[in-house]
Amino acid sequence: MNLLDQFGPPVLPTGLGPLRTAVREFVAEWTPTSTPEKRALSWMGFDADFSRLLGTKGWLGLSIPKQYGGHDASPFERFVVSEELLAAGAPVTAHWIADRQSAPLILRHGTEAQKQRYLPAICAGELHFCIGMSEPASGSDLASVRTKADRQADGSWVLNGRKVWTTNADRCHFMIALVRTDPASERHAGLSQIIVDLTLPGVMIRPIKDLSGHEHFNEVTFDDVRLEADALIGVEGDGWAQATSELAFERSGPERFLSAMTLFRCLVGAVGPTPDARQAMEIGRLAAWLISLRSMSISVTAQLASGEDPVWAASCVKDLGTGYEQDTVEVAMRLIDSLPPGEQAATTRRVLAIVQSMAPSFSLRGGTREILRGILARGLGVR
């Protein structure tokens, strides 16, 4: 594999300036109402009203066709909106999964009835989705999924099993779950994706408190949950291929290298315009890394815009991006005692404490580092 072939020219199309300016002005009006500590949560911040407001401005479902409530824009418009929101630390997680993954998945594989039912509400910021992949006994090894959906004589399904580490399941309306629909199958075969209404009888959601004290993650148990026949999305048995394609949307966006952006901005502000040699070296290295990651992410966005499935390149962006985010924390820890005294230094300390407690999860969510490096190794032909 020629690695350079995986990343084309990182050039955003012309004409996106007015959109970027509009989003930047919008978040500038919102920012004074939010503290740096809240902005440090980045895309894990949940605010349903904020998401609905984005929907009214036409900034959700950008690449969804107008007939389904979208705007017929390209993935580049979504990249610009996402980049500006994340750089400002806006609370985007309420709509994030639905806008980034669920809507494109439904558009590509859903029935006409599913598109009509779900997409307009997603584009309006009124319907929130989570994804059910990891399980207690399989972690991120999705080929080991054991949650099963049994088809009934009338075409409906009965769902049993358990998902874990499901972000915001307790606040979402629906889950798109990867389940086993062929009980005799093993590994990647016999898996399908189904849409689960999380209010149905038999669904139990238990929040899991993380190191930071937040409860973004959840354990979701399904006990004889009855689903209609149209819960299946796409082709029965093609769940692995569909989920793998879906993960390209999850692993390549700017959220994979902007999770610690509030910390980076606080650090730069606290250092001030006259850094010493060590501060300049450390911050300069982070800035160069950030610029490279942004270029790679834009390149993957171009592949998504052309209808490709850039699984390898997206995995590369996520692995390097989460490494950058975790290194931002390490750099801040090394420099924190060298900051000039004052309120900016004190704010940076508080933000560092928040981001530091979340940092271990950066390389877990959306596929662990070990899983990603397995994908990269296979792509390079060394595994």
Coordinates of C-alpha atoms in Angstrom, one line a residue, residues 8 57 78 124 167 186 205-206 210 246 358 365:
G8 CA -5.3 13.1 -1.4
K57 CA -30.3 27.4 11.4
R78 CA -20.5 19.6 7.7
A124 CA -34.3 19.4 13.0
T167 CA -22.7 7.1 24.9
E186 CA -19.7 -16.8 14.0
I205 CA -30.5 1.6 30.7
R206 CA -27.9 1.9 33.5
D210 CA -16.4 7.6 34.6
E246 CA -20.4 3.7 9.2
M358 CA -11.3 12.2 30.2
R365 CA -14.3 5.5 22.1

